[in-house]
GROMACS .gro file of C-alpha atoms in nm:
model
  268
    1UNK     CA    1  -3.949   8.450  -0.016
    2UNK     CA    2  -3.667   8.665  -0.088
    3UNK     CA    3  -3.446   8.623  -0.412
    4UNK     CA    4  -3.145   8.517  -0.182
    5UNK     CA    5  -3.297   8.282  -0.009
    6UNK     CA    6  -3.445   8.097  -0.312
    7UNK     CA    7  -3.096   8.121  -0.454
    8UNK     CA    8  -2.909   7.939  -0.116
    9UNK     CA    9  -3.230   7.721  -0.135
   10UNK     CA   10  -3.212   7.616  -0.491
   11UNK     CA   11  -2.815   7.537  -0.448
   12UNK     CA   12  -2.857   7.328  -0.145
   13UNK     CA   13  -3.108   7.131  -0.323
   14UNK     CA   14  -2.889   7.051  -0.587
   15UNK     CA   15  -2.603   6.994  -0.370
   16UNK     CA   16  -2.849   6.770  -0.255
   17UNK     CA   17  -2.923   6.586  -0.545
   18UNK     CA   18  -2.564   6.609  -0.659
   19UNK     CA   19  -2.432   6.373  -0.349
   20UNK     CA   20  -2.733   6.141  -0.378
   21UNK     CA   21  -2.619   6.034  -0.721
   22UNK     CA   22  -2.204   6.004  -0.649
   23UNK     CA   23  -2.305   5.816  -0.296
   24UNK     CA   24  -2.536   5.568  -0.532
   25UNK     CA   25  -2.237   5.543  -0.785
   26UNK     CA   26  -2.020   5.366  -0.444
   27UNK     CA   27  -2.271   5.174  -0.319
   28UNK     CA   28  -2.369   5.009  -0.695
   29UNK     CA   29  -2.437   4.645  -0.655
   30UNK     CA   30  -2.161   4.494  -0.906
   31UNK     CA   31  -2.294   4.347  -1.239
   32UNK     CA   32  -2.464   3.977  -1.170
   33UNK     CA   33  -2.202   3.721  -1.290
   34UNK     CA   34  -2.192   3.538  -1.652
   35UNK     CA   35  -2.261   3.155  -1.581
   36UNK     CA   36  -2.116   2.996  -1.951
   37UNK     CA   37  -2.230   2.612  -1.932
   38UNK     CA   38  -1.926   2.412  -2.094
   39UNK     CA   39  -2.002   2.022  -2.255
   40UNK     CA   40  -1.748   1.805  -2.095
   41UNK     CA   41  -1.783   1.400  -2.245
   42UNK     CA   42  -1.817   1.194  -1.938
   43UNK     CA   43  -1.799   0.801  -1.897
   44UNK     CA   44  -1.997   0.621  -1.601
   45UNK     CA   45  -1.723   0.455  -1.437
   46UNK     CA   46  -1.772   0.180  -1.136
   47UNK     CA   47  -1.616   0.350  -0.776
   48UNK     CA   48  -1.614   0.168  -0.417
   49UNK     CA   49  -1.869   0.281  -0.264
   50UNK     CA   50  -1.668   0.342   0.071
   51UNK     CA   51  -1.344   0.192   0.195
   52UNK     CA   52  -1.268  -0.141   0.098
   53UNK     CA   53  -0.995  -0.337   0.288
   54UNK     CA   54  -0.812  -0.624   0.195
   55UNK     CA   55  -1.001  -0.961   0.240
   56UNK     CA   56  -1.276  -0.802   0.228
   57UNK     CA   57  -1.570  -0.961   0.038
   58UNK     CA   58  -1.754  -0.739  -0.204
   59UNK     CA   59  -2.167  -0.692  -0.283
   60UNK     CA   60  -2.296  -0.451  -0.518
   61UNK     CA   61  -2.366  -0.265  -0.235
   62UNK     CA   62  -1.990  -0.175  -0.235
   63UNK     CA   63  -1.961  -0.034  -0.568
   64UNK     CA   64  -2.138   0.292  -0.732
   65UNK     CA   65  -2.163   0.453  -1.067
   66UNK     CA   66  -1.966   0.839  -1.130
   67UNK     CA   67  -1.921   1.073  -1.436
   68UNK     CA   68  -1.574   0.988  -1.499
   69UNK     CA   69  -1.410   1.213  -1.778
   70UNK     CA   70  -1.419   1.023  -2.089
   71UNK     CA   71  -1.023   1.080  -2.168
   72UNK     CA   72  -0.959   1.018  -1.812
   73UNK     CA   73  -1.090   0.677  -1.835
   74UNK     CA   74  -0.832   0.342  -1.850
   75UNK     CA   75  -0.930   0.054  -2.030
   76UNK     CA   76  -0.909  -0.186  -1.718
   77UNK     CA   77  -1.188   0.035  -1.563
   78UNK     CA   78  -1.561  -0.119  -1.560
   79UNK     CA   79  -1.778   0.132  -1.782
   80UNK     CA   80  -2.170   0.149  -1.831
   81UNK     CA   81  -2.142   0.178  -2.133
   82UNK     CA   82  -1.922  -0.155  -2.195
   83UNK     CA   83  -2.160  -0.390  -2.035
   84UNK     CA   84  -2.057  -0.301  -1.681
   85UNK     CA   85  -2.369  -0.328  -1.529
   86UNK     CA   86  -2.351  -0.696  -1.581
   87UNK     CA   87  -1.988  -0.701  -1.478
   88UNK     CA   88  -2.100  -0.556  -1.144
   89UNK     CA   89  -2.297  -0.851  -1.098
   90UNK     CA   90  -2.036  -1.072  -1.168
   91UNK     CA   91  -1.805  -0.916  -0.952
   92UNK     CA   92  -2.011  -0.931  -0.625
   93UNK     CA   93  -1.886  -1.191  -0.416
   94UNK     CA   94  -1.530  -1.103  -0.513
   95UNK     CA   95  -1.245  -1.070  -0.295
   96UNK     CA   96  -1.034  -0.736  -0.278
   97UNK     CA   97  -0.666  -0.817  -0.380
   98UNK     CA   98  -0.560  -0.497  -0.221
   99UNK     CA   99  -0.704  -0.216  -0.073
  100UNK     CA  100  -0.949   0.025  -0.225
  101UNK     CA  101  -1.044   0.419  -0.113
  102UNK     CA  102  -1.385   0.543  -0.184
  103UNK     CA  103  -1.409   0.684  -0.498
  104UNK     CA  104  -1.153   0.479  -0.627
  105UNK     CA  105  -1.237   0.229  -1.011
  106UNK     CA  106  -1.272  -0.087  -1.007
  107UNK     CA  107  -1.070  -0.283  -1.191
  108UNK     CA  108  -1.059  -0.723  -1.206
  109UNK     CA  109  -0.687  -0.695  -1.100
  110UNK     CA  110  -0.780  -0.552  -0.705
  111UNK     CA  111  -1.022  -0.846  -0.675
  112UNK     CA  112  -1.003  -1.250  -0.693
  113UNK     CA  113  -1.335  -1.393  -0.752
  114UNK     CA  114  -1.479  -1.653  -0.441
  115UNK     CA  115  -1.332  -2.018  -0.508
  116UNK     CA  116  -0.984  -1.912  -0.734
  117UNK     CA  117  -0.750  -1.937  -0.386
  118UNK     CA  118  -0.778  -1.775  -0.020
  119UNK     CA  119  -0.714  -1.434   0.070
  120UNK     CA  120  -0.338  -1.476   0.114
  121UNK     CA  121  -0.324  -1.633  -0.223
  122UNK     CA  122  -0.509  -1.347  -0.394
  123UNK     CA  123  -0.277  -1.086  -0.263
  124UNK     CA  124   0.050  -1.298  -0.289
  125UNK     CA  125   0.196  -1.137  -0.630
  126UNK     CA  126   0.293  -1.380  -0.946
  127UNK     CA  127   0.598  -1.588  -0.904
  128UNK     CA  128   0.641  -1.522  -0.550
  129UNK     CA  129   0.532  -1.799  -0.248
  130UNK     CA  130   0.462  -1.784   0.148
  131UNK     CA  131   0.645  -1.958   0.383
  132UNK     CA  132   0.595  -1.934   0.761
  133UNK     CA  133   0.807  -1.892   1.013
  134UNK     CA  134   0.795  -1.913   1.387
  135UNK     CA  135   0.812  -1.632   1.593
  136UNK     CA  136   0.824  -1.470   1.977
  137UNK     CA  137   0.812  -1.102   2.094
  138UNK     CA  138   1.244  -1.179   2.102
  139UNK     CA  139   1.243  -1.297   1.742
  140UNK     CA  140   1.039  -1.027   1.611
  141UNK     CA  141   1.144  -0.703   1.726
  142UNK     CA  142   0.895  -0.714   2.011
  143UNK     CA  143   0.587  -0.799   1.847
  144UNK     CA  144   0.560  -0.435   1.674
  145UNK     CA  145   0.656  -0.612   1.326
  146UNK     CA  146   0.315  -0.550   1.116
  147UNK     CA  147   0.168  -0.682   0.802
  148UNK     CA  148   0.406  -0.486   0.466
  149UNK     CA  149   0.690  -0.430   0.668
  150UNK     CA  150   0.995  -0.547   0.575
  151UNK     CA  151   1.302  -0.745   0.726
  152UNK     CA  152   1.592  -0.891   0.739
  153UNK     CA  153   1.606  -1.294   0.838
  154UNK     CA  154   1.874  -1.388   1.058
  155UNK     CA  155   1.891  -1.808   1.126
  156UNK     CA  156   2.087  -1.848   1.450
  157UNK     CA  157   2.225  -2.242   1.482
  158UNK     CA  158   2.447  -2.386   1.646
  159UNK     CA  159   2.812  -2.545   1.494
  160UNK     CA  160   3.129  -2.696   1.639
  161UNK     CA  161   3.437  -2.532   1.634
  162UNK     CA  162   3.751  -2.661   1.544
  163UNK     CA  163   3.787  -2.765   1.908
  164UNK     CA  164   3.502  -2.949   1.831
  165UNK     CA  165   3.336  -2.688   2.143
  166UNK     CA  166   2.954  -2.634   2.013
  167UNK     CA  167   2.906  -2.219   1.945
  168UNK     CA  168   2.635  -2.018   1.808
  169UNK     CA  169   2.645  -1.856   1.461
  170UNK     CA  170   2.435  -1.564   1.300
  171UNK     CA  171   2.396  -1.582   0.936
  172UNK     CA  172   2.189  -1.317   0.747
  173UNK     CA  173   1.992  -1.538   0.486
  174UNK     CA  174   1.737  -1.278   0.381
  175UNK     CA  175   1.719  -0.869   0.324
  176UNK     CA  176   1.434  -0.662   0.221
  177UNK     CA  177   1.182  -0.913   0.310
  178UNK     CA  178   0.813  -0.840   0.301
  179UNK     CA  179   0.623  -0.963   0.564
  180UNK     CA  180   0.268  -1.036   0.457
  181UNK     CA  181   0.102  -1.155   0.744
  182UNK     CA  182   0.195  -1.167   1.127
  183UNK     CA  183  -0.055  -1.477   1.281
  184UNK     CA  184  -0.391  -1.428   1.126
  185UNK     CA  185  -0.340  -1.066   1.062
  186UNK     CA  186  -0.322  -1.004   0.655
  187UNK     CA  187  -0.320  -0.612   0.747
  188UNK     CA  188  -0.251  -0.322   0.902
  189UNK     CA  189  -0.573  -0.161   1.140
  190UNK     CA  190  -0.618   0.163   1.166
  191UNK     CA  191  -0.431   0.308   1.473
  192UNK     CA  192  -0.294  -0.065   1.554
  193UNK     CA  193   0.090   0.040   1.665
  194UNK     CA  194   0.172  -0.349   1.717
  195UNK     CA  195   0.045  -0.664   1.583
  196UNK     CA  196  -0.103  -0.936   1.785
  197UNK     CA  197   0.182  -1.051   2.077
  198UNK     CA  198   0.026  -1.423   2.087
  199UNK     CA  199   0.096  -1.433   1.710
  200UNK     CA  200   0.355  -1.753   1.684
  201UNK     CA  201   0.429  -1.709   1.312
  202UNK     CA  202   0.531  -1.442   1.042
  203UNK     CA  203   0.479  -1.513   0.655
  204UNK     CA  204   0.713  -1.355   0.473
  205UNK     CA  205   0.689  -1.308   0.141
  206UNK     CA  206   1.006  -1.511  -0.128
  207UNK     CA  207   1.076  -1.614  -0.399
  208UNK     CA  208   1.067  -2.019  -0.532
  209UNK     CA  209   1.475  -2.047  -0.441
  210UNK     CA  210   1.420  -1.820  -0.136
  211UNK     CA  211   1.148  -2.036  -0.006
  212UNK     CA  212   1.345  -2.357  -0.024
  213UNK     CA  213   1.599  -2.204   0.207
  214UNK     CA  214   1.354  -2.068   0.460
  215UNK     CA  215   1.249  -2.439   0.492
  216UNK     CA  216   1.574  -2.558   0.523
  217UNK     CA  217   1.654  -2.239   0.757
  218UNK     CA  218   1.317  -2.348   0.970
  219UNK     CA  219   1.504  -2.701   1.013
  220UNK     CA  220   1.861  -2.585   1.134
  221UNK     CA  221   1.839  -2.299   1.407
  222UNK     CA  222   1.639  -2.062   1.516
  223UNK     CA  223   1.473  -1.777   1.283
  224UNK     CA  224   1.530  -1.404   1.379
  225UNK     CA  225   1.334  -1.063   1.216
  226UNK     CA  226   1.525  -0.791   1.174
  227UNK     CA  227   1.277  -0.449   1.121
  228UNK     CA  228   1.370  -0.228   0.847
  229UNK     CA  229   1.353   0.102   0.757
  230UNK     CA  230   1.053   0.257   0.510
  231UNK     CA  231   1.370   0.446   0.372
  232UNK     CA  232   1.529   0.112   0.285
  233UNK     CA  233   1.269   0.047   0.055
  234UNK     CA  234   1.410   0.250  -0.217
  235UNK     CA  235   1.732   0.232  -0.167
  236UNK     CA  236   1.807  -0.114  -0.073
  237UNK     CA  237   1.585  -0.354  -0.334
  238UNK     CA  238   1.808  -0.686  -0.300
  239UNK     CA  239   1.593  -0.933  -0.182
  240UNK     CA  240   1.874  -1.184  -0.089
  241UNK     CA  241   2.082  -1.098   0.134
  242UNK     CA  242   2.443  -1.316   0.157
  243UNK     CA  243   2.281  -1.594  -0.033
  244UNK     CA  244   2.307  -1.578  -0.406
  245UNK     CA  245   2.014  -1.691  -0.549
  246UNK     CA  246   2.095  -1.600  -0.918
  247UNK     CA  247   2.338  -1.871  -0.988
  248UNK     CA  248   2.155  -2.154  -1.100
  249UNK     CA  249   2.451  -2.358  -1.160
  250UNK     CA  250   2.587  -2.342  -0.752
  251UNK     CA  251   2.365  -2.527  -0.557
  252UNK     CA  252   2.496  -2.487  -0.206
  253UNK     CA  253   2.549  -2.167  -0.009
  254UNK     CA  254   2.907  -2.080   0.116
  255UNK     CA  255   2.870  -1.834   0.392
  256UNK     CA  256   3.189  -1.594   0.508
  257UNK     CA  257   3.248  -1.491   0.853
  258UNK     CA  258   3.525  -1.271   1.005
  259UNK     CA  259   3.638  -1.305   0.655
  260UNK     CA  260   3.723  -1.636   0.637
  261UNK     CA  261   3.557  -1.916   0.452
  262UNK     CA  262   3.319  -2.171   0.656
  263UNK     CA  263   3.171  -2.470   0.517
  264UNK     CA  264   2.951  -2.515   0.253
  265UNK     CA  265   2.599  -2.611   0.260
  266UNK     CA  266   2.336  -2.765  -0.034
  267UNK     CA  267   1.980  -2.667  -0.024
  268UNK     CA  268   1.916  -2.944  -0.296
   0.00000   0.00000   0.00000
């Protein structure tokens, strides 16, 4: 072999060699990843097991144990650790006070053990009382009033004018009402747009004072719902409407209209 052609052949090899090793340097596999294994104090914490509505009566087979972070962890939640398993037991048969997501803690307050009062009861807050009223798809904004909304409560009656000529009157006893159940129905179903149209009763949702009026209301005239806004929620938390039920020394209810004063009525 000639001397130049062991020369060009002895450069093109280590061209050769030379591209090898910068293509390898591009096509590297990158270094394997660092797994560091952190110690995080965890609490076994008792979860619905799926989606619980309300009314809904509970087995064991609705609840399940998860590693709940230990600083994460409320004291009203049922632990392992603090005798829960036994508490599990107890709680089976319970009724759910509101409703519960899966993955959700248990606590005593969402459920009302089997014999302590009836569904309604159990979700009816402290202090508060039901009172029933009767209803038609004209009275109730169609029938699409559901279970948690709230209204307004119009009593419609009828009263003699001075020319002693019998005319109906609208009085707004009530604002901000929650409705808690519409017939049988304690709750909202999922993609149910209107409650049940042979429902003949709402039960709305007052207090003590409140609920003596609604009675009396029930009594006098005819009982209209008025459907609020979600937005009035916030913004609008009086409960009573033209009544004032604050006053415990004014026992009778003196209601203006077209600004001038007409008689007064007791609710004693």
């Amino acid at each position: 072999m000639k001397r130049a052609q062991l020369i060009g052949f002895s450069v093109a090899l280590g061209a050769a060699v030379l591209a090898y090793y910068v293509a390898s340097s591009f096509v590297r596999p990158p270094p394997a990843p660092v797994t560091v294994e952190k110690t995080v104090n965890s609490t076994e914490v008792l979860v619905a097991a799926s989606d619980i509505p309300v009314g809904q009566i509970v087995n064991e087979g609705s609840f399940r144990w998860i590693a709940w972070p230990s600083e994460a962890v409320s004291a009203s939640y049922v632990t392992k650790q603090g005798g829960g398993v036994a508490m599990m037991h107890n709680l089976s048969g319970s009724v759910a006070r509101s409703p519960m997501l899966a993955g959700e803690p248990i606590t005593t307050q969402k459920l009302i053990k089997a014999g302590q009062g009836g569904v309604l009861a159990a979700i009816l807050p402290q202090g508060m009382r039901a009172i029933s009223t009767k209803i038609k798809a004209e009275t109730a904004a169609g029938s699409l009033i559901l279970p948690n909304d709230h209204v307004d409560v119009i009593l419609i009656r009828q009263v003699r004018n001075r020319s002693n000529q019998e005319e109906s009157v609208a009085d707004t006893l009530f604002r901000n009402v929650r409705v808690m159940a519409i017939g049988q129905q304690i709750e909202t179903k999922e993609g149910k747009k209107a409650a049940d149209g042979s429902a003949t009763t709402a039960t709305l949702e007052l207090t003590p004072r409140q609920a003596e009026m609604m009675a009396l209301a029930n009594a006098m005239g005819e009982i209209t719902l008025s459907l609020r806004s979600v937005a009035d929620l916030s913004t609008d938390p009086a409960r009573a409407g033209s009544l004032n039920l604050d006053k415990p020394k004014n026992n009778s209810v003196r209601i203006v209209r077209y600004g001038a004063k007409s008689r007064v009525y007791g609710v004693n």
